[in-house]
Amino acid sequence: MASTRRERARDATTAEIKATARALLVAEGPDALTVRAIARTMGLTPAALYRYFGGHEELVTAMCGDVLDEITATLEAARDTVGLEDPMGRLMAICRAFREWSLAHPREYQLTFASMIDKPLVGPGSDQGEDGIAFGSVFLGVFAEIWAHRPFNVPADDQLPPALVLQLREFSARTGEILPLGVLVAYLSGWVRLYGAVTIEVFGHLGFALADPEPMFEAMLADMRRAMTTPVS
Amino acid sequence: MASTRRERARDATTAEIKATARALLVAEGPDALTVRAIARTMGLTPAALYRYFGGHEELVTAMCGDVLDEITATLEAARDTVGLEDPMGRLMAICRAFREWSLAHPREYQLTFASMIDKPLVGPGSDQGEDGIAFGSVFLGVFAEIWAHRPFNVPADDQLPPALVLQLREFSARTGEILPLGVLVAYLSGWVRLYGAVTIEVFGHLGFALADPEPMFEAMLADMRRAMTTPVS
DNA sequence: TTGTTTATGCGAACGTTGTTCACTATGCTG
DNA sequence: CAGCATAGTGAACAACGTTCGCATAAACAA
C-alpha cells in the first residue's frame, strides 16, 4: 500500500500513536487518553500529533476502528474453532468470545460499544464505517449458516408487525436478501441479548446480585439456542 | 428536616446547583457539565461550589442519585396505572415506562446506567446507594406479585448450576428470602434483557438495522411474558 | 549536484478546565 | 454586643485541546 519511503514512515508513526493511545487507555483509563499524554510518552510535542490527526475526537474514532477490527478477527478465530458441521456451536463460540474479549478489555469496550450516536456509531454493522459492517457480518454469516443447516421455527412475514416488516425489508435489501425476515428477527434479538448481557456485566451493573455472572450468561445462551432449534411446525 | 434558616438556604442552593447541572446536561451534553459552567450560569464563582460539593465527580454522583429517584417514581407511577389483579400488566407497564423515560432522557440515562463501576455503581439495587435499592425493589416487587398471583415454570434449585445457586442464595438472603431461586433467575434475566434492549436503543446501536426499534422491544416483552407464563409442569 | 518544494516537528501562546488558598463579608449564637 | 462559623470572592496553579509561525530535513526537479 505505502510505496514511498515517506508514506511508510508516516504510517508507522500513525500506528505508533494509536498504539500509545491504546496503552494509555488500558493502563490509566479513559481520562488519561489525552493528546498531551500521548505526545509526552512518545517524546513528541502535542502540536506534532496534529499532523496525523485532526484532533482528539478523530484520534479516538480511529482507535475504535482498530478495536473493531481486532475484535472481529478474534470472533472469526473463535468461530473457526468449531467445524462447519456445527453452525450453532460456531455461534456459541462467537458469543462466548465476545464476552470474554469484552471483559478482558473493558476500556476498549466502553469506548467502542458504549458511546452515544454523537460519537462513532457502531453496532454489528454500523451506518458509517467499514469495520462495523465486517463486525456485523460475522454474526449475520453464522446465522445464515445455521438457517441453511437446519431451518428453525420463525414467524412468517404476515405474523410480524407491519411496521417491523417494512424496516426488515430495507435491512434485508441492504444485506443481500439472503434470509427470511423471521431469521433477521432472530439475528437482531440475538445481538440485542448478547450486547445487553455483555454490557451490563462490563459495567458491573450486575454486581448487586451476582459476583460471577457467567452461569447467567450461559443460561441466556441456552435460551437463545432453544429459540433457534424449535423445529418448523 | 432542615430546621434552621441557614440549613434551608443551604439546601436550596444545593438543589439549585443540581438543577442547573441537570439543565446544562440536557441542553449541551455531558461535556458541558462542568463546574465552571454551572457556577457561571448561577452567577457564582467556581470556588463557591466547593462549599457544596467535594468536586466534579461528587456532583455528578449526586445527580445520578436524583435521576435514580426520579425514574423510580416514574416507574412506580406507571406500575400503578395497572390494577393489582394484573401483575404481569404491571411489569409490562414498568418496562415500557423505563424504555420511554430512557429514550426521552438519553443524557441522564448514559450518566446513570452506562457508566463503569469506577463511578457510581447502579443496577436494580446497587451495592452502594439507597436509591439503587429503591429502584431495584420496584422490579423485584412486581416479580413477587406475579409469582404470588400465578406461579410459573421455574427450574428447581438442583437444576441450576451449583455456582449460580450459591450466589442466588446470598442475593436471596439480602433481599428477604421472599422468592424461590428460580424466580430470582427470571427476575435477573428480565432485568438484563430490559437493560440491554434499552441501552442498545439509547446508544443508537440498532440504527444500522431498525429506524424504530419499538416493535422489536414489544417482541422482547412478549417473549418475556411467554417465559413467565409457562404453567408449572 | 543544485535548487525548490513539501512534510514534519518545535516552541510559544490562547482559552478552557478542575481545584486550592488566603481573604472578606455576612449572618447566626451566646 | 462579642465571637464565630459560613458563604462567597479573586487570584493562582497545573493540565487540557488547539492554533500559529518558524525551523529543518527529506523528497523531488533541474
Tab-separated table of N, CA and C in Angstrom, chain B residues 7 14 28 30 66-67 125 142 150 172-173 178 181 183-184 207 217:
chain	number	residue	atom	x	y	z
B	7	GLU	N	-29.660	26.221	57.229
B	7	GLU	CA	-29.745	24.917	56.578
B	7	GLU	C	-30.722	24.934	55.413
B	14	THR	N	-28.026	23.948	47.199
B	14	THR	CA	-27.642	22.623	46.718
B	14	THR	C	-28.590	22.153	45.614
B	28	GLU	N	-26.730	20.870	26.657
B	28	GLU	CA	-25.447	20.985	25.968
B	28	GLU	C	-24.675	19.676	25.904
B	30	PRO	N	-23.004	16.034	27.898
B	30	PRO	CA	-22.210	15.716	29.083
B	30	PRO	C	-20.918	16.525	29.173
B	66	ASP	N	-30.300	11.656	42.075
B	66	ASP	CA	-31.553	12.330	41.750
B	66	ASP	C	-32.263	11.638	40.590
B	67	VAL	N	-31.481	11.345	39.568
B	67	VAL	CA	-32.050	10.690	38.393
B	67	VAL	C	-32.693	9.366	38.794
B	125	GLY	N	-30.950	-1.895	42.236
B	125	GLY	CA	-30.405	-2.181	43.557
B	125	GLY	C	-28.908	-2.230	43.417
B	142	VAL	N	-42.616	-6.407	41.760
B	142	VAL	CA	-43.634	-6.848	40.822
B	142	VAL	C	-43.408	-8.302	40.409
B	150	ARG	N	-49.678	-16.026	40.212
B	150	ARG	CA	-49.744	-17.273	39.450
B	150	ARG	C	-48.328	-17.795	39.216
B	172	SER	N	-30.630	-13.789	47.699
B	172	SER	CA	-31.942	-14.009	48.297
B	172	SER	C	-31.935	-13.585	49.767
B	173	ALA	N	-30.858	-13.927	50.459
B	173	ALA	CA	-30.758	-13.551	51.868
B	173	ALA	C	-30.775	-12.029	52.010
B	178	ILE	N	-37.813	-13.901	49.892
B	178	ILE	CA	-39.243	-13.964	49.624
B	178	ILE	C	-39.569	-14.818	48.406
B	181	LEU	N	-35.331	-19.473	44.197
B	181	LEU	CA	-34.175	-19.059	43.402
B	181	LEU	C	-34.516	-18.969	41.918
B	183	VAL	N	-37.179	-18.022	40.546
B	183	VAL	CA	-37.829	-16.748	40.247
B	183	VAL	C	-36.806	-15.628	40.202
B	184	LEU	N	-35.820	-15.707	41.054
B	184	LEU	CA	-34.747	-14.714	41.003
B	184	LEU	C	-34.021	-14.771	39.666
B	207	GLY	N	-29.494	1.329	15.029
B	207	GLY	CA	-29.877	2.122	13.863
B	207	GLY	C	-29.403	1.522	12.552
B	217	PHE	N	-38.800	-4.251	20.542
B	217	PHE	CA	-38.924	-4.183	22.000
B	217	PHE	C	-40.175	-4.912	22.464
